[in-house]
Tab-separated table of C-alpha atoms and ligand atoms in Angstrom:
chain	number	residue	atom	x	y	z
A	1	MET	CA	0.077	0.108	0.166
A	2	LYS	CA	2.632	2.386	1.084
A	3	SER	CA	4.500	1.788	-2.641
A	4	MET	CA	1.379	2.425	-4.660
A	5	LEU	CA	0.732	6.019	-2.028
A	6	LEU	CA	4.660	7.228	-3.402
A	7	ALA	CA	3.768	6.079	-6.717
A	8	LEU	CA	1.854	8.373	-8.218
A	9	PRO	CA	3.789	11.928	-7.012
A	10	VAL	CA	6.884	9.760	-8.203
A	11	LEU	CA	5.443	8.952	-12.091
A	12	LEU	CA	4.143	12.850	-12.067
A	13	LEU	CA	7.419	13.790	-11.300
A	14	MET	CA	8.576	11.719	-14.328
A	15	GLN	CA	6.450	13.010	-16.543
A	16	CYS	CA	7.717	16.890	-15.219
A	17	ALA	CA	11.087	15.157	-16.037
A	18	VAL	CA	10.217	14.508	-19.625
A	19	LEU	CA	8.962	17.653	-20.201
A	20	HIS	CA	12.204	19.181	-18.753
A	21	ALA	CA	14.649	16.965	-20.452
A	22	ALA	CA	15.563	20.238	-22.689
A	23	ASP	CA	15.624	22.594	-20.975
A	24	SER	CA	19.556	22.769	-19.753
A	25	LYS	CA	18.490	26.275	-17.650
A	26	ARG	CA	17.438	24.304	-14.803
A	27	PRO	CA	19.619	25.697	-12.138
A	28	ASN	CA	22.168	23.375	-9.891
A	29	ILE	CA	21.830	22.929	-6.487
A	30	LEU	CA	24.220	23.598	-3.866
A	31	TYR	CA	23.314	23.444	-0.628
A	32	ILE	CA	25.811	23.910	1.959
A	33	MET	CA	25.184	23.661	5.978
A	34	SER	CA	26.904	23.543	8.853
A	35	ASP	CA	26.271	22.321	12.330
A	36	ASP	CA	25.337	24.177	15.188
A	37	HIS	CA	26.825	27.382	13.508
A	38	ALA	CA	25.207	30.633	14.427
A	39	ALA	CA	24.618	33.725	12.175
A	40	HIS	CA	26.423	35.895	15.072
A	41	ALA	CA	29.440	34.361	13.957
A	42	ILE	CA	29.189	34.988	9.983
A	43	SER	CA	30.829	39.219	9.656
A	44	ALA	CA	27.945	39.214	6.972
A	45	TYR	CA	25.588	39.006	9.705
A	46	GLY	CA	27.483	41.773	11.108
A	47	SER	CA	29.845	39.415	13.763
A	48	ARG	CA	31.656	41.196	16.379
A	49	ILE	CA	34.243	38.301	17.174
A	50	ASN	CA	35.027	36.869	13.803
A	51	GLN	CA	35.497	37.542	9.837
A	52	THR	CA	34.100	35.070	7.376
A	53	PRO	CA	35.665	36.368	3.997
A	54	ASN	CA	33.653	33.735	2.753
A	55	LEU	CA	30.570	33.481	3.523
A	56	ASP	CA	30.488	37.058	3.041
A	57	ARG	CA	31.132	36.299	-0.658
A	58	LEU	CA	28.275	35.130	-0.810
A	59	ALA	CA	26.124	37.767	0.415
A	60	LYS	CA	27.856	40.310	-1.450
A	61	ASP	CA	26.619	38.327	-4.528
A	62	GLY	CA	23.539	37.494	-3.165
A	63	VAL	CA	21.055	38.022	-0.614
A	64	ARG	CA	21.218	37.053	2.975
A	65	LEU	CA	17.805	36.597	4.648
A	66	ASP	CA	17.863	38.099	8.565
A	67	ARG	CA	14.754	35.965	9.759
A	68	VAL	CA	15.272	31.902	9.118
A	69	PHE	CA	14.164	30.189	12.071
A	70	ALA	CA	14.795	25.932	12.861
A	71	VAL	CA	11.013	24.749	14.116
A	72	ASN	CA	12.596	22.382	16.907
A	73	SER	CA	15.920	23.721	17.096
A	74	ILE	CA	18.108	20.750	17.728
A	75	CYS	CA	20.453	18.812	14.698
A	76	THR	CA	18.525	15.215	13.971
A	77	PRO	CA	14.850	16.923	14.132
A	78	SER	CA	16.274	19.832	11.916
A	79	ARG	CA	17.303	17.858	9.187
A	80	ALA	CA	14.052	15.697	8.811
A	81	CYS	CA	12.062	18.807	8.604
A	82	ILE	CA	14.362	20.248	5.842
A	83	LEU	CA	14.349	16.893	4.110
A	84	THR	CA	10.309	16.638	4.113
A	85	GLY	CA	9.688	20.234	4.275
A	86	LYS	CA	7.375	19.041	7.623
A	87	TYR	CA	7.377	19.769	11.337
A	88	SER	CA	8.575	16.890	13.555
A	89	HIS	CA	5.319	15.542	14.543
A	90	ILE	CA	4.721	14.682	11.013
A	91	ASN	CA	8.268	13.493	9.746
A	92	GLY	CA	8.400	11.457	12.594
A	93	VAL	CA	11.433	12.898	13.819
A	94	PRO	CA	10.824	14.688	16.956
A	95	VAL	CA	13.924	13.530	18.896
A	96	PHE	CA	17.077	12.068	18.129
A	97	ASN	CA	15.263	9.208	16.274
A	98	ARG	CA	15.474	6.870	13.342
A	99	PHE	CA	14.302	9.096	9.881
A	100	ASP	CA	11.877	6.669	7.907
A	101	GLY	CA	13.763	6.975	4.312
A	102	SER	CA	10.414	5.329	2.585
A	103	GLN	CA	9.125	8.762	3.244
A	104	PRO	CA	8.772	11.293	0.482
A	105	THR	CA	11.807	14.104	0.854
A	106	VAL	CA	13.343	16.595	-1.933
A	107	ALA	CA	15.524	14.411	-2.745
A	108	LYS	CA	13.560	12.062	-4.416
A	109	TYR	CA	11.378	14.471	-5.971
A	110	LEU	CA	14.886	16.233	-7.825
A	111	GLN	CA	15.910	12.810	-8.544
A	112	ALA	CA	12.687	11.607	-9.874
A	113	ALA	CA	12.841	14.862	-12.015
A	114	GLY	CA	16.494	14.594	-13.232
A	115	TYR	CA	18.592	15.598	-10.701
A	116	HIS	CA	22.148	13.735	-10.506
A	117	THR	CA	21.583	13.967	-6.312
A	118	GLY	CA	24.473	13.358	-3.882
A	119	ILE	CA	25.186	14.078	0.316
A	120	PHE	CA	28.258	14.158	1.551
A	121	GLY	CA	28.826	14.591	5.100
A	122	LYS	CA	27.106	14.689	8.250
A	123	TRP	CA	23.739	13.122	7.968
A	124	HIS	CA	22.746	11.683	11.913
A	125	LEU	CA	19.037	10.263	10.476
A	126	GLY	CA	19.901	6.700	12.002
A	127	SER	CA	18.671	5.446	8.251
A	128	GLU	CA	20.823	5.085	5.304
A	129	PRO	CA	20.241	8.194	2.933
A	130	THR	CA	17.580	7.319	0.686
A	131	GLY	CA	16.396	9.557	-2.899
A	132	PHE	CA	20.545	10.060	-3.473
A	133	ASP	CA	22.674	8.879	-6.132
A	134	ARG	CA	25.946	9.365	-4.080
A	135	TRP	CA	26.710	10.020	-0.414
A	136	MET	CA	29.109	8.948	1.967
A	137	ILE	CA	28.121	10.545	5.372
A	138	LEU	CA	29.325	10.787	8.755
A	139	PRO	CA	28.131	7.654	11.757
A	140	GLY	CA	25.758	9.410	13.872
A	141	GLN	CA	28.071	12.824	15.150
A	142	GLY	CA	31.309	11.467	13.501
A	143	ASN	CA	35.143	12.337	14.518
A	144	TYR	CA	36.817	15.746	13.560
A	145	PHE	CA	39.884	13.812	12.818
A	146	ASN	CA	40.962	10.783	10.282
A	147	PRO	CA	37.137	10.109	10.336
A	148	ARG	CA	35.390	6.474	9.256
A	149	LEU	CA	32.421	6.738	6.623
A	150	LEU	CA	29.684	4.821	6.010
A	151	VAL	CA	29.016	4.375	1.960
A	152	PRO	CA	26.417	2.069	0.354
A	153	GLY	CA	26.995	-0.835	1.406
A	154	GLY	CA	30.380	-0.317	3.819
A	155	THR	CA	32.131	1.754	5.514
A	156	THR	CA	35.421	3.592	5.042
A	157	ASN	CA	38.354	5.369	6.519
A	158	VAL	CA	39.547	8.497	5.347
A	159	THR	CA	42.701	10.496	7.004
A	160	GLY	CA	42.980	13.706	7.502
A	161	TYR	CA	40.497	16.245	8.893
A	162	VAL	CA	36.706	16.403	8.493
A	163	THR	CA	36.087	19.693	6.930
A	164	ASP	CA	38.574	19.084	4.721
A	165	ILE	CA	37.349	15.749	3.857
A	166	ILE	CA	33.834	16.678	3.293
A	167	THR	CA	34.534	19.068	0.630
A	168	ASP	CA	36.795	16.958	-1.182
A	169	LEU	CA	34.068	14.731	-1.364
A	170	SER	CA	31.843	17.235	-2.237
A	171	LEU	CA	33.945	18.474	-5.044
A	172	ASP	CA	34.486	14.794	-6.142
A	173	PHE	CA	31.052	14.873	-6.749
A	174	LEU	CA	30.722	17.840	-8.608
A	175	LYS	CA	33.703	16.836	-10.904
A	176	ASN	CA	32.775	13.825	-11.947
A	177	ARG	CA	28.734	14.058	-12.207
A	178	PRO	CA	27.092	13.368	-15.232
A	179	GLN	CA	27.723	16.747	-17.771
A	180	ASP	CA	23.879	16.171	-19.158
A	181	LYS	CA	21.818	16.627	-15.854
A	182	PRO	CA	21.927	19.346	-13.021
A	183	PHE	CA	22.471	18.500	-9.909
A	184	PHE	CA	21.481	18.863	-6.065
A	185	LEU	CA	24.553	18.911	-3.596
A	186	MET	CA	23.682	18.553	0.095
A	187	CYS	CA	27.537	19.283	1.765
A	188	HIS	CA	26.964	18.680	5.320
A	189	HIS	CA	29.615	19.522	7.798
A	190	LYS	CA	30.353	18.341	11.200
A	191	ALA	CA	31.830	21.797	11.896
A	192	PRO	CA	31.492	23.603	13.920
A	193	HIS	CA	29.382	21.126	16.526
A	194	ARG	CA	30.344	20.619	20.397
A	195	ASN	CA	33.931	19.503	21.373
A	196	TRP	CA	35.136	21.802	19.104
A	197	GLN	CA	38.428	20.309	17.277
A	198	PRO	CA	40.067	22.902	15.412
A	199	ASP	CA	42.714	21.727	13.147
A	200	GLU	CA	46.156	23.162	13.892
A	201	LYS	CA	46.451	25.381	11.272
A	202	HIS	CA	42.934	27.269	12.350
A	203	LYS	CA	43.593	27.098	15.601
A	204	ALA	CA	46.982	28.447	15.840
A	205	LEU	CA	44.426	31.537	14.311
A	206	PHE	CA	42.806	32.190	17.718
A	207	ALA	CA	44.827	30.761	20.436
A	208	ASP	CA	45.879	34.189	21.729
A	209	LYS	CA	42.788	36.017	20.770
A	210	VAL	CA	40.789	37.871	23.147
A	211	ILE	CA	37.044	37.264	22.424
A	212	PRO	CA	34.377	39.681	23.403
A	213	GLU	CA	31.877	38.628	25.540
A	214	PRO	CA	28.708	38.403	24.825
A	215	ALA	CA	25.946	41.088	26.624
A	216	THR	CA	24.285	38.431	28.216
A	217	LEU	CA	27.011	36.141	29.347
A	218	ARG	CA	25.667	37.026	33.003
A	219	ASP	CA	22.409	36.749	32.535
A	220	ASP	CA	20.656	35.228	35.654
A	221	TYR	CA	17.695	34.787	34.563
A	222	ALA	CA	15.391	36.688	37.069
A	223	GLY	CA	11.854	36.727	35.843
A	224	ARG	CA	12.061	34.038	33.556
A	225	ALA	CA	10.453	30.363	33.777
A	226	ASP	CA	12.137	27.748	36.138
A	227	ALA	CA	13.849	26.073	32.383
A	228	LEU	CA	16.558	28.381	31.774
A	229	ARG	CA	18.041	28.015	35.701
A	230	GLU	CA	17.628	23.988	35.452
A	231	CYS	CA	19.108	23.750	32.438
A	232	THR	CA	22.671	22.223	31.904
A	233	GLN	CA	23.958	23.729	28.820
A	234	LYS	CA	25.440	26.543	30.668
A	235	VAL	CA	29.522	27.777	30.210
A	236	LEU	CA	30.840	27.682	33.686
A	237	GLU	CA	28.765	25.089	35.230
A	238	ASN	CA	28.374	22.676	32.221
A	239	LEU	CA	31.547	22.578	30.032
A	240	ASN	CA	33.749	19.825	30.456
A	241	THR	CA	37.893	19.556	30.584
A	242	SER	CA	36.629	17.539	27.156
A	243	ASP	CA	35.203	20.477	25.700
A	244	THR	CA	37.982	22.658	27.298
A	245	LYS	CA	40.716	20.734	26.039
A	246	GLY	CA	41.930	20.606	29.660
A	247	PRO	CA	41.377	21.413	32.939
A	248	PRO	CA	41.673	25.572	34.147
A	249	PRO	CA	44.457	26.503	35.965
A	250	THR	CA	44.315	26.189	39.511
A	251	GLY	CA	42.483	28.274	41.706
A	252	LEU	CA	40.353	30.019	39.213
A	253	ALA	CA	36.707	30.151	39.932
A	254	GLY	CA	33.450	32.325	40.155
A	255	ASP	CA	33.611	35.246	37.568
A	256	ALA	CA	37.157	34.080	36.402
A	257	LEU	CA	36.463	30.780	35.487
A	258	LEU	CA	33.760	31.829	33.804
A	259	LYS	CA	35.882	34.151	31.452
A	260	TRP	CA	38.278	31.573	30.957
A	261	LYS	CA	35.851	28.860	29.820
A	262	TYR	CA	34.103	31.128	27.681
A	263	GLN	CA	37.423	31.478	25.859
A	264	ARG	CA	38.282	27.988	25.120
A	265	TYR	CA	34.656	27.750	24.289
A	266	MET	CA	34.883	30.703	21.635
A	267	GLN	CA	38.701	29.901	20.523
A	268	ASP	CA	38.359	26.188	19.435
A	269	TYR	CA	34.512	27.158	18.178
A	270	LEU	CA	35.600	30.165	15.984
A	271	ALA	CA	38.671	28.221	14.585
A	272	CYS	CA	35.861	25.459	13.425
A	273	VAL	CA	34.105	28.288	11.874
A	274	GLN	CA	37.141	29.206	10.073
A	275	SER	CA	37.745	25.786	8.229
A	276	VAL	CA	34.409	25.915	7.530
A	277	ASP	CA	35.081	29.297	5.590
A	278	ASP	CA	37.541	28.318	4.119
A	279	ASN	CA	35.959	25.188	2.406
A	280	VAL	CA	33.071	27.536	1.452
A	281	GLY	CA	35.885	29.333	-0.367
A	282	ARG	CA	37.116	26.284	-2.098
A	283	LEU	CA	33.640	25.060	-3.530
A	284	LEU	CA	32.854	28.839	-5.193
A	285	ASP	CA	36.299	29.012	-6.606
A	286	TYR	CA	35.347	25.401	-8.072
A	287	LEU	CA	32.001	26.960	-9.217
A	288	ASP	CA	34.040	30.392	-10.944
A	289	ARG	CA	36.612	27.943	-12.671
A	290	SER	CA	33.857	25.509	-14.246
A	291	GLY	CA	31.821	27.648	-15.089
A	292	LEU	CA	29.062	26.527	-13.446
A	293	ALA	CA	28.955	29.329	-10.949
A	294	GLY	CA	26.092	31.502	-13.457
A	295	ASN	CA	23.513	28.791	-12.972
A	296	THR	CA	24.203	27.822	-9.363
A	297	LEU	CA	22.039	27.976	-6.703
A	298	VAL	CA	24.412	28.216	-3.752
A	299	ILE	CA	22.764	28.239	-0.042
A	300	TYR	CA	24.860	28.637	2.900
A	301	THR	CA	23.077	27.830	6.398
A	302	SER	CA	23.252	25.481	9.651
A	303	ASP	CA	21.207	22.742	11.856
A	304	GLN	CA	20.159	25.587	13.705
A	305	GLY	CA	21.822	28.788	15.640
A	306	PHE	CA	23.669	28.231	19.157
A	307	PHE	CA	24.393	30.003	22.292
A	308	LEU	CA	27.669	31.501	21.835
A	309	GLY	CA	27.850	32.656	25.664
A	310	ASP	CA	24.493	34.303	25.360
A	311	HIS	CA	22.326	33.632	28.624
A	312	GLY	CA	25.121	32.410	29.646
A	313	LEU	CA	24.795	29.470	27.741
A	314	TYR	CA	26.516	27.262	24.801
A	315	ASP	CA	23.629	24.761	23.161
A	316	LYS	CA	21.088	25.762	21.435
A	317	ARG	CA	17.130	23.648	21.899
A	318	PHE	CA	15.593	26.749	23.733
A	319	MET	CA	13.143	28.803	21.900
A	320	TYR	CA	14.990	32.198	22.522
A	321	GLU	CA	16.745	33.739	19.467
A	322	GLU	CA	20.075	33.034	19.356
A	323	SER	CA	19.086	28.926	19.214
A	324	ILE	CA	16.255	28.943	16.670
A	325	ARG	CA	17.796	31.655	14.351
A	326	MET	CA	19.941	29.788	11.343
A	327	PRO	CA	22.027	31.839	8.989
A	328	PHE	CA	20.805	31.650	5.214
A	329	LEU	CA	22.463	33.030	2.831
A	330	ALA	CA	21.512	32.327	-1.173
A	331	ARG	CA	23.652	33.482	-4.365
A	332	TRP	CA	21.501	32.514	-7.633
A	333	PRO	CA	22.710	35.152	-10.722
A	334	GLY	CA	20.001	36.513	-12.699
A	335	MET	CA	17.011	35.595	-9.804
A	336	ALA	CA	18.700	36.959	-6.113
A	337	LYS	CA	20.004	41.018	-6.409
A	338	PRO	CA	23.666	40.888	-4.882
A	339	GLY	CA	23.939	42.287	-1.711
A	340	SER	CA	19.573	42.818	-0.778
A	341	THR	CA	18.770	41.269	2.508
A	342	GLN	CA	15.213	40.089	3.216
A	343	SER	CA	13.674	40.208	6.530
A	344	ALA	CA	10.467	37.816	6.305
A	345	MET	CA	9.974	35.414	8.547
A	346	ALA	CA	10.928	31.975	6.726
A	347	ILE	CA	11.826	28.806	8.559
A	348	ASN	CA	13.114	25.340	7.722
A	349	VAL	CA	9.964	23.671	6.420
A	350	ASP	CA	9.956	26.055	3.483
A	351	PHE	CA	13.848	24.863	2.424
A	352	ALA	CA	12.390	21.884	0.088
A	353	PRO	CA	9.876	23.769	-1.089
A	354	THR	CA	12.501	26.892	-2.621
A	355	PHE	CA	13.943	23.686	-4.119
A	356	LEU	CA	11.300	22.251	-5.675
A	357	GLU	CA	10.054	25.408	-7.206
A	358	ALA	CA	13.580	26.844	-8.172
A	359	ALA	CA	13.838	23.372	-9.951
A	360	GLY	CA	10.236	24.245	-11.516
A	361	LEU	CA	8.665	21.747	-10.055
A	362	PRO	CA	5.833	21.239	-8.251
A	363	ILE	CA	4.919	21.509	-4.537
A	364	PRO	CA	3.253	18.552	-3.027
A	365	ALA	CA	0.585	19.809	-1.087
A	366	ASP	CA	1.193	17.679	2.162
A	367	MET	CA	4.440	20.207	2.583
A	368	GLN	CA	4.148	22.222	5.570
A	369	GLY	CA	6.767	24.873	4.369
A	370	ARG	CA	6.250	27.579	1.393
A	371	SER	CA	8.981	28.326	-1.317
A	372	LEU	CA	11.607	31.060	-0.492
A	373	VAL	CA	12.048	31.820	-4.490
A	374	PRO	CA	10.388	35.045	-4.013
A	375	LEU	CA	11.902	35.893	-1.031
A	376	LEU	CA	15.588	35.160	-2.379
A	377	LYS	CA	14.444	37.741	-5.380
A	378	GLY	CA	13.924	40.374	-3.188
A	379	GLU	CA	9.945	39.874	-2.991
A	380	ARG	CA	7.327	39.836	-0.216
A	381	PRO	CA	4.317	38.040	-1.142
A	382	ALA	CA	1.265	40.109	0.644
A	383	ASP	CA	0.217	36.987	2.277
A	384	TRP	CA	2.978	35.398	3.439
A	385	ARG	CA	3.963	34.271	7.292
A	386	THR	CA	3.586	37.178	10.428
A	387	SER	CA	3.732	33.779	12.916
A	388	TRP	CA	5.164	30.670	13.395
A	389	TYR	CA	5.159	27.524	15.959
A	390	TYR	CA	8.050	25.454	17.831
A	391	ARG	CA	7.849	22.439	19.420
A	392	TYR	CA	11.084	21.047	21.573
A	393	TYR	CA	10.672	17.654	22.749
A	394	HIS	CA	13.987	16.468	24.146
A	395	ASP	CA	12.804	15.977	27.562
A	396	PRO	CA	14.461	14.837	29.944
A	397	GLY	CA	17.524	14.639	27.541
A	398	ASP	CA	20.644	15.651	27.124
A	399	HIS	CA	21.088	19.345	28.700
A	400	ASN	CA	18.041	18.821	30.614
A	401	THR	CA	16.111	21.497	28.758
A	402	ARG	CA	12.867	21.252	29.092
A	403	ALA	CA	9.732	20.735	26.532
A	404	HIS	CA	8.258	23.494	24.954
A	405	TYR	CA	6.972	25.424	22.273
A	406	GLY	CA	5.773	28.343	21.107
A	407	VAL	CA	4.656	31.311	18.144
A	408	ARG	CA	7.049	33.795	17.290
A	409	THR	CA	5.643	37.411	15.752
A	410	GLU	CA	6.852	39.324	13.969
A	411	THR	CA	7.260	41.525	16.926
A	412	HIS	CA	6.682	39.061	20.197
A	413	LYS	CA	7.538	35.387	21.278
A	414	LEU	CA	5.038	33.561	23.383
A	415	ILE	CA	6.272	30.403	25.034
A	416	TYR	CA	5.010	27.594	26.639
A	417	PHE	CA	6.728	25.125	29.368
A	418	TRP	CA	3.501	22.735	29.421
A	419	LYS	CA	4.936	20.232	31.690
A	420	LYS	CA	4.975	22.985	34.251
A	421	ASP	CA	2.753	25.418	32.846
A	422	GLN	CA	5.057	28.201	33.174
A	423	TRP	CA	4.839	30.805	30.295
A	424	GLU	CA	7.447	33.655	28.791
A	425	LEU	CA	6.525	36.458	26.728
A	426	TYR	CA	8.922	38.692	25.118
A	427	ASP	CA	8.462	41.626	23.381
A	428	LEU	CA	11.153	41.594	20.668
A	429	VAL	CA	10.953	44.851	19.998
A	430	LYS	CA	11.619	46.550	22.772
A	431	ASP	CA	13.655	43.863	24.745
A	432	PRO	CA	15.606	41.687	21.536
A	433	GLU	CA	17.659	39.830	24.016
A	434	GLU	CA	14.612	38.213	25.904
A	435	LEU	CA	15.458	39.518	29.135
A	436	HIS	CA	12.662	40.664	30.092
A	437	ASN	CA	9.174	38.226	30.456
A	438	LEU	CA	5.954	40.061	30.384
A	439	TYR	CA	3.937	37.640	30.974
A	440	ALA	CA	2.608	38.095	33.917
A	441	ASP	CA	2.246	42.023	33.263
A	442	PRO	CA	-1.355	43.108	33.553
A	443	ALA	CA	-0.998	45.607	30.357
A	444	GLN	CA	0.387	42.849	28.423
A	445	ALA	CA	-3.083	40.625	29.047
A	446	ASP	CA	-4.382	41.311	25.795
A	447	THR	CA	-1.257	40.634	23.665
A	448	VAL	CA	-1.295	37.321	25.860
A	449	ALA	CA	-4.518	36.491	24.445
A	450	ARG	CA	-4.156	37.453	21.208
A	451	LEU	CA	-0.953	35.463	20.892
A	452	LYS	CA	-2.565	32.153	22.503
A	453	THR	CA	-5.038	32.054	20.521
A	454	GLU	CA	-2.574	32.448	16.846
A	455	LEU	CA	-0.482	29.588	19.033
A	456	TYR	CA	-3.355	26.936	18.843
A	457	ARG	CA	-4.571	28.207	15.628
A	458	LEU	CA	-1.105	27.071	13.906
A	459	LYS	CA	-0.459	24.280	16.606
A	460	LYS	CA	-4.171	22.902	14.934
A	461	GLU	CA	-3.059	24.220	11.264
A	462	LEU	CA	-0.205	21.891	11.242
A	463	LYS	CA	-2.203	18.902	12.858
A	464	ASP	CA	-0.009	18.295	16.151
A	465	ASP	CA	-2.150	17.235	18.177
A	466	ASP	CA	0.751	16.601	21.143
A	467	GLN	CA	1.545	13.175	18.849
A	468	PHE	CA	4.877	13.013	20.483
A	469	ALA	CA	4.399	15.204	23.935
A	470	ASN	CA	4.588	12.239	26.388
A	471	LYS	CA	6.088	9.434	24.292
A	472	HIS	CA	9.410	9.707	21.847
A	473	PRO	CA	10.224	7.466	19.369
A	474	SER	CA	13.320	5.718	20.958
A	475	SER	CA	16.522	5.714	19.634
A	476	GLN	CA	18.060	5.695	16.249
A	477	LYS	CA	19.168	1.841	16.320
A	478	THR	CA	15.809	0.655	17.238
A	479	ALA	CA	13.207	3.139	16.434
A	480	THR	CA	10.606	2.828	13.710
A	481	ALA	CA	9.164	6.299	13.072
A	482	PRO	CA	5.454	6.096	12.491
A	483	LYS	CA	4.573	6.045	8.695
A	484	PRO	CA	4.109	9.033	6.732
A	485	LYS	CA	0.460	10.285	5.995
A	486	LYS	CA	-1.016	10.116	2.435
A	487	PRO	CA	-0.462	13.230	1.094
A	488	LYS	CA	-3.213	15.262	0.030
B	501	CA	CA1	22.823	21.274	14.993
């Protein structure tokens, strides 16, 4: 039955492929995604802490999207959202469980329409990739040095530094691709994921640097829900000797220890980022040299944002801005205006519809995202979204971060930590750092009521009926994800 359900859209797409066969202008798509790279560690986004000249090339030659968000800010779920164009409760990956590779994905749709498809690097979805002509992926998180890689039918070991290797594999895919097909390449870096192991070259660049501290490094969490106080992703308390690559100097305590840990964390994190930036440059140079650049949509993003000491934290998961905000730089010659910016709100379930529209393909009705192609062109459709829904599930999980869901609008954010029935409301215009929880302020009663109505409207519209609220699918090795829903 399942194969029959899948057969129809695939057949339709094959017809599209025939229609497009004579069209050599369909753009190539190079999708570069790093892991845990916050937008505020990219100079094109105004970073105060580093320079990323190659990522800046994308911004200079293309469009910088300033409000792109992950709808479940954690590695594995975000990847499933990106591949399917659907929220976690629909694609079956709310936590670190196995992705059911039999469900439709954007890679399958593009492959069926005649694209040559490949993925190299971090996959982290438990099952083997489907919909890709070529793939080589890290097992789980993978290693920074001399990584083992999974290949169809086995494994292989590669000597070197992981960011260089993933780029080498991506370049090999580009150089040895069939010349009569457009390509869809997902280049997925492991860096700069914890525990931030830079190569010697880039480590040296930051070894003696003093990185400016964020304004909220010493946030005392006053007035907020219990979740911030209870979480274990704090720079001072939770970074361990593996993270800092050794114990702190003897006698260091209190604020001096916080300062030391923050510097050790950021020196290594930023060195990992610098290698990603160099390697993005290698791919862009190849596109230029090979003449492919003119007909290739290049996107750089990360699977979510990251706390760079913001709120005293170093991870993600929370619905606060630094965690949910994804960088998104897109160069698309002739379509995206060089040096432009876009402030309309986008979410990671929009990526799959975007790739399909860019390729001239129909967007399946069951995808929950919306194509960003108009936004890339500098347009903002009159009916573009003014709010979106977030949900994080991994509780109890790593870093003891409480499950929550919420709604973000252009100006406000309402968060519900439902297990304790605690709410947070932020005015993002007056309080962009989200330090003042206004939920209990009587003057905000109308705003709270309006946002609650919108929250529950979105929850219903997206068919979130609390499927995974109290019971998660188990680990990647043993879990069986629920069957995908039948397309409308
Ligand atoms: Ca991640």
